[in-house]
Amino acid sequence: MKKTLARFKAFIFDLDGTVIDSMPVWDKVYAAPFEKYGIDVPDGYIMRVNHMGLDECMRYTLSSTPLPCGEDELKSIWHKASADEYALNIPLKKGAGELLTALKEKGVKIALATASPYELFVPCLKRLDVYSLFDLFVSTDDVSRGKDDPEIYIETAKKLGFSPAECAVVEDSHIGIASAKTAGFFTIGVFDKASEKYAGFVKENSDIYVQSLTELTQSL
């Protein structure tokens, strides 16, 4: 693995479930408006939306579920349910800080490609003291599609000045892994308890699959 990882000029990381242990929080965030109105969360809803940017998620939610609220109220419920968790509580995934530091010391470019908005992830990464390790941040709010499309990864590589073949994408999501792979990126799948149901798919569609980011640090 060491020889394989050494050939990449950039690593593009997902955030939620990959760098930070936040996926259980998002289960609660997306369920919050349904709980407020006493409506059952539709089957498959949370897994469907957790790779989307908030604007795309909002459009999907209001058009595809029985929630009676409008855009402003929905955004307010989500923001209230998530802001304090990101600012105060969500921890790094095991081995994330060490891996980012090791890549930085080797002069490898490090980017974040996330479905989370800047107002959530910037305070979180600064609190966790890893914000300065990243060279670039791209949110799905900066592009036109969610992670079911490789646009965010392609745009991130372009901004870094590299081709997809020169970049490794590190993801826990089956949707993110699949779309990055279609665009020619080297894919590194990371186990996350929240998406354990899809671990088999992630493993099959990853060029490398690890249980922990510590395994990558040990192989640099």
Phi, psi and omega in degrees: 000327184301315180295324180294311183293330184293341184276353183269136181273343180210148172243127179251115185258137161289162180259292188288120181088351180245301178269321179239153183267074190244353187299321176300328177296318182291331173302317180289320181298310182291335178277340187304312181294328178292320178296321180300322183261007177066036181246137177293140176292125181302145178303131177078358185297310185296318179294329180290323188261349190286359174254359183272154166291161185296324179294316178295320179297319179297314180299316180296315183297314183288335181266342189239001180230166182276012180300133182268000184278167177262183184300311184298318181292319180298314179299320181296317179297314180297315183296316180298321183285339187249329190301312182294324180298315180292319184287332191239330196238323189296129181265168171291151169290155179304127176085356185294312181298318180295320180293314180299319179295318180295318178296318179299317181295333179273357179081016178279137177288140183234126180233157175245128176237106192226153174273354179276149179281158183302322184294343175266309190281333181296308177299324180296310182292327177291319177299322182277359175063037176236358183304316185289350180281342181271141176269339186203144174235132175226127178253157174298344174292342181272349182235181188264349185229161173280190186282000171286354175239142183282007184308316184295324179287319179296316179295321179296313178299319180299316180293330177283341180091021182235161174276161176306323182295341181267001186238145172253132177258128181250117189217147170261340187277136176294327180290316179295317179300315183296315183288322178297321181295322180296336182267003175092013177279150169285128187249133177241111180272140181236131179293137171221133185302324184293334180246026183303329180303328184255013184300323179298317179295315180300316181297317181294331184257010178254142174288328173224141177232132181230151175280334182211149177296340177303325180298325179288318179300319181292342184257001180285000000 
